[in-house]
XYZ file of N, CA, C and O in Angstrom:
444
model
N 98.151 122.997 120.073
C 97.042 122.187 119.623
C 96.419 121.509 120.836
O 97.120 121.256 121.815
N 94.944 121.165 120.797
C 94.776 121.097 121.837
C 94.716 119.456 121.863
O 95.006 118.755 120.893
N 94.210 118.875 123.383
C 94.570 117.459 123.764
C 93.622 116.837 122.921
O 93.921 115.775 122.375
N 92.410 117.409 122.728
C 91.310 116.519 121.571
C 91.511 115.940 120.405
O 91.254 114.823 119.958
N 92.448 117.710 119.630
C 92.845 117.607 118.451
C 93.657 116.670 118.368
O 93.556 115.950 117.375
N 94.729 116.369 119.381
C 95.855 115.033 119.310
C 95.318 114.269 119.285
O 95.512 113.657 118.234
N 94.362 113.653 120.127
C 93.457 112.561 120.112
C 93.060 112.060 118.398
O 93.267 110.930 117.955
N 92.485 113.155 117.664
C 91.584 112.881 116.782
C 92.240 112.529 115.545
O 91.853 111.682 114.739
N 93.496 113.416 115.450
C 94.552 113.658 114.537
C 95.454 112.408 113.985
O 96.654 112.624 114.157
N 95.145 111.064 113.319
C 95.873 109.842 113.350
C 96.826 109.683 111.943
O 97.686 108.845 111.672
N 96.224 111.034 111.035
C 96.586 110.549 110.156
C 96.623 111.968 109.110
O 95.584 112.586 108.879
N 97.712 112.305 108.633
C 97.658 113.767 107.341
C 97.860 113.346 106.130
O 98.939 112.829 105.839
N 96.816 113.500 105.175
C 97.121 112.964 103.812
C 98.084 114.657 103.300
O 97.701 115.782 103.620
N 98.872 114.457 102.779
C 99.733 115.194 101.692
C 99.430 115.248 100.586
O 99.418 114.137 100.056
N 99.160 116.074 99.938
C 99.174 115.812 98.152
C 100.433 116.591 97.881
O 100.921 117.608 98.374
N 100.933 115.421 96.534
C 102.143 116.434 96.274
C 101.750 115.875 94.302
O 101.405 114.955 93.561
N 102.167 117.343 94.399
C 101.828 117.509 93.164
C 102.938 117.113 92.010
O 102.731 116.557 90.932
N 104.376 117.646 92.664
C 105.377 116.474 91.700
C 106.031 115.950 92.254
O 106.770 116.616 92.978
N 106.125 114.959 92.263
C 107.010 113.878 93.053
C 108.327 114.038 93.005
O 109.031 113.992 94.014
N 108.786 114.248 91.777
C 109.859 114.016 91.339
C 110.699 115.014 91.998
O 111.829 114.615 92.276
N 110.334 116.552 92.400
C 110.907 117.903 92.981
C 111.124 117.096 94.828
O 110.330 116.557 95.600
N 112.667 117.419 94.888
C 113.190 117.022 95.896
C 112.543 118.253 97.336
O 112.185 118.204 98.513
N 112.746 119.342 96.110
C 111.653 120.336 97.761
C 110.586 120.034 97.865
O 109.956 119.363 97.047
N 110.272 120.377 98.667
C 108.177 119.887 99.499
C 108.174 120.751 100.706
O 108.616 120.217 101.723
N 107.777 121.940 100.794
C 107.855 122.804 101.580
C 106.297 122.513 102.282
O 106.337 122.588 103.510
N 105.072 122.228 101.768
C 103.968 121.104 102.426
C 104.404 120.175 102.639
O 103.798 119.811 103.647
N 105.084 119.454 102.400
C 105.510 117.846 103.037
C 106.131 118.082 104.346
O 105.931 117.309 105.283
N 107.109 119.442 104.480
C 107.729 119.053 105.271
C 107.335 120.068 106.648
O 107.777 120.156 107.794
N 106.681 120.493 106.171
C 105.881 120.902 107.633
C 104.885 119.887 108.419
O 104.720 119.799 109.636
N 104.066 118.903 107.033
C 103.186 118.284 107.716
C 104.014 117.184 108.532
O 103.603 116.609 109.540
N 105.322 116.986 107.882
C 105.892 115.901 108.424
C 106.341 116.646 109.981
O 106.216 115.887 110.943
N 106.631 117.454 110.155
C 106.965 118.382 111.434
C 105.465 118.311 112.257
O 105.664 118.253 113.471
N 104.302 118.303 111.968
C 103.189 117.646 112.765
C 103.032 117.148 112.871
O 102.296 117.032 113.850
N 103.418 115.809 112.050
C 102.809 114.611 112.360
C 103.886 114.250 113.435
O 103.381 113.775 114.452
N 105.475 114.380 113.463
C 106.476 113.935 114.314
C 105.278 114.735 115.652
O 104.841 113.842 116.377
N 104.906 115.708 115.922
C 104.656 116.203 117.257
C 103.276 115.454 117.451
O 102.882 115.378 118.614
N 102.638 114.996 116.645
C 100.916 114.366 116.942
C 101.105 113.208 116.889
O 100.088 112.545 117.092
N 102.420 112.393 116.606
C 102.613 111.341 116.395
C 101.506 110.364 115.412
O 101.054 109.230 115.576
N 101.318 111.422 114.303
C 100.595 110.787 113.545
C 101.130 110.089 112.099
O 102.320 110.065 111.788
N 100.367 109.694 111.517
C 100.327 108.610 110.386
C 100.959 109.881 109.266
O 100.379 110.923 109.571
N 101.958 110.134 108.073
C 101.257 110.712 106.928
C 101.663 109.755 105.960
O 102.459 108.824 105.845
N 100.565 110.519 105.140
C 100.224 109.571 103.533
C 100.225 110.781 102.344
O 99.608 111.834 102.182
N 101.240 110.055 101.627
C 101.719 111.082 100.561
C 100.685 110.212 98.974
O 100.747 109.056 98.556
N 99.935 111.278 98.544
C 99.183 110.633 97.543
C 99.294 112.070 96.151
O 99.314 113.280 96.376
N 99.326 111.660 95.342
C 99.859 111.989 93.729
C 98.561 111.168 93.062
O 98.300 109.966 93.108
N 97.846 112.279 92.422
C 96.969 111.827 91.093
C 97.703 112.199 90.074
O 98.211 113.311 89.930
N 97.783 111.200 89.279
C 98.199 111.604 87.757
C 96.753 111.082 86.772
O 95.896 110.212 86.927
N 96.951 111.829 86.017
C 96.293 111.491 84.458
C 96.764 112.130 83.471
O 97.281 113.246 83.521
N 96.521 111.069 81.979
C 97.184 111.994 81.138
C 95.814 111.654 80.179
O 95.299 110.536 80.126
N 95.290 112.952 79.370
C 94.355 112.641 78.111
C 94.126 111.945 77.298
O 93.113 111.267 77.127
N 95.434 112.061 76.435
C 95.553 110.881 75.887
C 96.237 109.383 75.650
O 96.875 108.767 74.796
N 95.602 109.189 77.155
C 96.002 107.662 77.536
C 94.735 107.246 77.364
O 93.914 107.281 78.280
N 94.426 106.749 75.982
C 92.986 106.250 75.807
C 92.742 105.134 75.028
O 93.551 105.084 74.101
N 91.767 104.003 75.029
C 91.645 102.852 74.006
C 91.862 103.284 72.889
O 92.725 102.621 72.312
N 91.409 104.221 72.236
C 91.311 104.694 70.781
C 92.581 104.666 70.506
O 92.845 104.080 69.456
N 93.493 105.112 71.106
C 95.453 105.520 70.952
C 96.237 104.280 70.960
O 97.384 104.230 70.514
N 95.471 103.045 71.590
C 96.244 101.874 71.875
C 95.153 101.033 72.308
O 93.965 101.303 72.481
N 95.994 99.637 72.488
C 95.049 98.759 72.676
C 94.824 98.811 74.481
O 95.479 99.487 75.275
N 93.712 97.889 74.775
C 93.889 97.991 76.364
C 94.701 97.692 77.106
O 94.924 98.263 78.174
N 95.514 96.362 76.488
C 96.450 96.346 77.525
C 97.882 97.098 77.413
O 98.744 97.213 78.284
N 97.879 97.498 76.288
C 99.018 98.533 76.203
C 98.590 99.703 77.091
O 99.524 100.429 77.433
N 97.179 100.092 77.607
C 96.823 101.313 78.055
C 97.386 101.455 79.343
O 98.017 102.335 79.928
N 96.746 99.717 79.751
C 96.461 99.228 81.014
C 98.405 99.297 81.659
O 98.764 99.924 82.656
N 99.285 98.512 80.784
C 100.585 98.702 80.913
C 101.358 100.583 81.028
O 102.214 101.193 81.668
N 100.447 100.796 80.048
C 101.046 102.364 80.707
C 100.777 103.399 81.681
O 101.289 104.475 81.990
N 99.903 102.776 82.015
C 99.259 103.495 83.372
C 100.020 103.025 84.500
O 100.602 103.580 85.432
N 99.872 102.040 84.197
C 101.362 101.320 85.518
C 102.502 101.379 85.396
O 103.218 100.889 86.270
N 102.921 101.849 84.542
C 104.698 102.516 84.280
C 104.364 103.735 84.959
O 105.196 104.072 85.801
N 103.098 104.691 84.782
C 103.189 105.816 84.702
C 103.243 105.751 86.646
O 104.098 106.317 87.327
N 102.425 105.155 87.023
C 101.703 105.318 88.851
C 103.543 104.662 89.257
O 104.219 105.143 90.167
N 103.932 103.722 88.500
C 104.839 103.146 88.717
C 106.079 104.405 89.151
O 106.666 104.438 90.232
N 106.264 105.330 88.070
C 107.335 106.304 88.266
C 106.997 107.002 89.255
O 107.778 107.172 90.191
N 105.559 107.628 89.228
C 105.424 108.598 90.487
C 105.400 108.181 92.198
O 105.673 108.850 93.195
N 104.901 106.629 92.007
C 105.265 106.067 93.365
C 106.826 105.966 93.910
O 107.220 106.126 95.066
N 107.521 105.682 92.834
C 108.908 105.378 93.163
C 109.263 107.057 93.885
O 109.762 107.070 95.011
N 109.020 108.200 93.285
C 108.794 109.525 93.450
C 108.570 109.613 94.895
O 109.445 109.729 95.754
N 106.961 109.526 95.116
C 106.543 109.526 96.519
C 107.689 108.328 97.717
O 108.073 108.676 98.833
N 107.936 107.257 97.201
C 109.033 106.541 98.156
C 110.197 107.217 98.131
O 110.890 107.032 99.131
N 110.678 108.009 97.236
C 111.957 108.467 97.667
C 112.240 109.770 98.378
O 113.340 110.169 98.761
N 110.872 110.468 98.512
C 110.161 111.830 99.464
C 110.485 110.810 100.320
O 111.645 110.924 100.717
N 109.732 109.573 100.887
C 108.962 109.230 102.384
C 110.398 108.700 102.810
O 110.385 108.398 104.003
N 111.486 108.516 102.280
C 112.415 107.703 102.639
C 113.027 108.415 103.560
O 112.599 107.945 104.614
N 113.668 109.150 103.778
C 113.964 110.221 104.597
C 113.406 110.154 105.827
O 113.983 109.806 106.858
N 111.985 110.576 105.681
C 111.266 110.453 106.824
C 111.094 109.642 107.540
O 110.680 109.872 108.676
N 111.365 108.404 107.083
C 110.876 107.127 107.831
C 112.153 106.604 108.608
O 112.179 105.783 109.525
N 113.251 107.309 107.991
C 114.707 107.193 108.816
C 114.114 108.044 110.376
O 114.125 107.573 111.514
N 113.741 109.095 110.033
C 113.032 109.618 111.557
C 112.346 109.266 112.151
O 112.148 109.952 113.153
N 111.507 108.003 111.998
C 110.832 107.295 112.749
C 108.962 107.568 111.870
O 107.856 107.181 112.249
N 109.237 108.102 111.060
C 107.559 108.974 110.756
C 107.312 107.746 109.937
O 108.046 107.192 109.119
N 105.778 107.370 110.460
C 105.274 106.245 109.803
C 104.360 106.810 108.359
O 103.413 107.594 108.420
N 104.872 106.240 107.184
C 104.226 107.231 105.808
C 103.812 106.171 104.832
O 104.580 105.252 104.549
N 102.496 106.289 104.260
C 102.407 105.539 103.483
C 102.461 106.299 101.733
O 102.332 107.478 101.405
N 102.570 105.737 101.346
C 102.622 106.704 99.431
C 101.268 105.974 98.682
O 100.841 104.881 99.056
N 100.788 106.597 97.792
C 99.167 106.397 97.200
C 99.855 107.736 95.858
O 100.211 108.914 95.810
N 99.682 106.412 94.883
C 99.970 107.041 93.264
C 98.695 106.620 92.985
O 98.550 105.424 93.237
N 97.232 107.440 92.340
C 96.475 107.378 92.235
C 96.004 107.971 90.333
O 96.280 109.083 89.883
N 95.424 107.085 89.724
C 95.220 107.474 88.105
C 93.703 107.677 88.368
O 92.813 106.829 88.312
N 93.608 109.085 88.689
C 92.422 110.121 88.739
C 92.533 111.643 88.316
O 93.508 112.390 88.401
N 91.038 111.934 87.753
C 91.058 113.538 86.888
C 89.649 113.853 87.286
O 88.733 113.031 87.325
N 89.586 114.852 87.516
C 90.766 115.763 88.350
C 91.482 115.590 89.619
O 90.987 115.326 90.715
N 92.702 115.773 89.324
C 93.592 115.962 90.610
C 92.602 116.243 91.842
O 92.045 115.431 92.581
N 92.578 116.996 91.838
C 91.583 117.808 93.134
C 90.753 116.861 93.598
O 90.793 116.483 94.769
N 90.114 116.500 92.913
C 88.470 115.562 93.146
C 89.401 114.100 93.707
O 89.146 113.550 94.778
N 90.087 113.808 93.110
C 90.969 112.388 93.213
C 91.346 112.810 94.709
O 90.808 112.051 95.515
N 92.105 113.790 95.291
C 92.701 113.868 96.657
C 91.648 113.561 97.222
O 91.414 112.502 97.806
N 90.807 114.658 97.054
C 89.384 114.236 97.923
C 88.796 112.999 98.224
O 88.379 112.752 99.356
N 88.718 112.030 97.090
C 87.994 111.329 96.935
C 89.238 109.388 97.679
O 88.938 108.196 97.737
N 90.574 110.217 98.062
C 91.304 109.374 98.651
C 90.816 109.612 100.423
O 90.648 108.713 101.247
N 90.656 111.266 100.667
C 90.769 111.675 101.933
C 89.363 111.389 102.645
O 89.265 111.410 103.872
N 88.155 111.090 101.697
C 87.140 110.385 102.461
C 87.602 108.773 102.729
O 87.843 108.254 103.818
N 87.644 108.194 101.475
C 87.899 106.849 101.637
C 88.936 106.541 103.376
O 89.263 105.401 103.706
């Protein structure tokens, strides 16, 4: 890679699609670049579910289950990054309640 690309390179967002699966065969390569670019990674998970909706419950029951839900998959993404951070790899985790998945990564990797 060249000296620019190191330069430019501060930070690899990850998407992982289940948290909960102890393999990450993308995680753990990016984590193998970022150790050599000495860069940042950030492990981010969109969830949504359909029918998590006012009509099904009230709001704050909604509002409460959405945060159990980001709640489980973060704990997910911390117990991926835990490992890594024993190696020195600086990682942040981002449980994100966005649909579509896809559009949600994106819409973390501009921000």
């Amino acid at each position: 890679m060249s000296t620019m690309a190191r330069r430019l390179l501060k930070t690899i967002l990850v998407a992982i699609e289940f948290p909960q699966e102890s393999r990450q065969v993308g995680l753990a390569r990016a984590a193998r670049l970022a150790q050599r670019l000495n860069a940042r990674l950030t492990l981010v998970h969109c969830a949504f579910d359909p029918y998590a909706r006012p009509s099904h419950c009230t709001t704050a029951d909604l509002a409460r289950r959405i945060e159990d839900s980001l709640a489980t998959r973060r704990a997910g993404l911390e117990r991926l990054a835990r490992p890594l951070r024993r190696r020195g790899l600086k990682i942040a985790v981002r449980a994100l309640w966005d649909y579509p998945p896809f559009e949600g990564i994106v819409r973390e990797a501009v921000a």
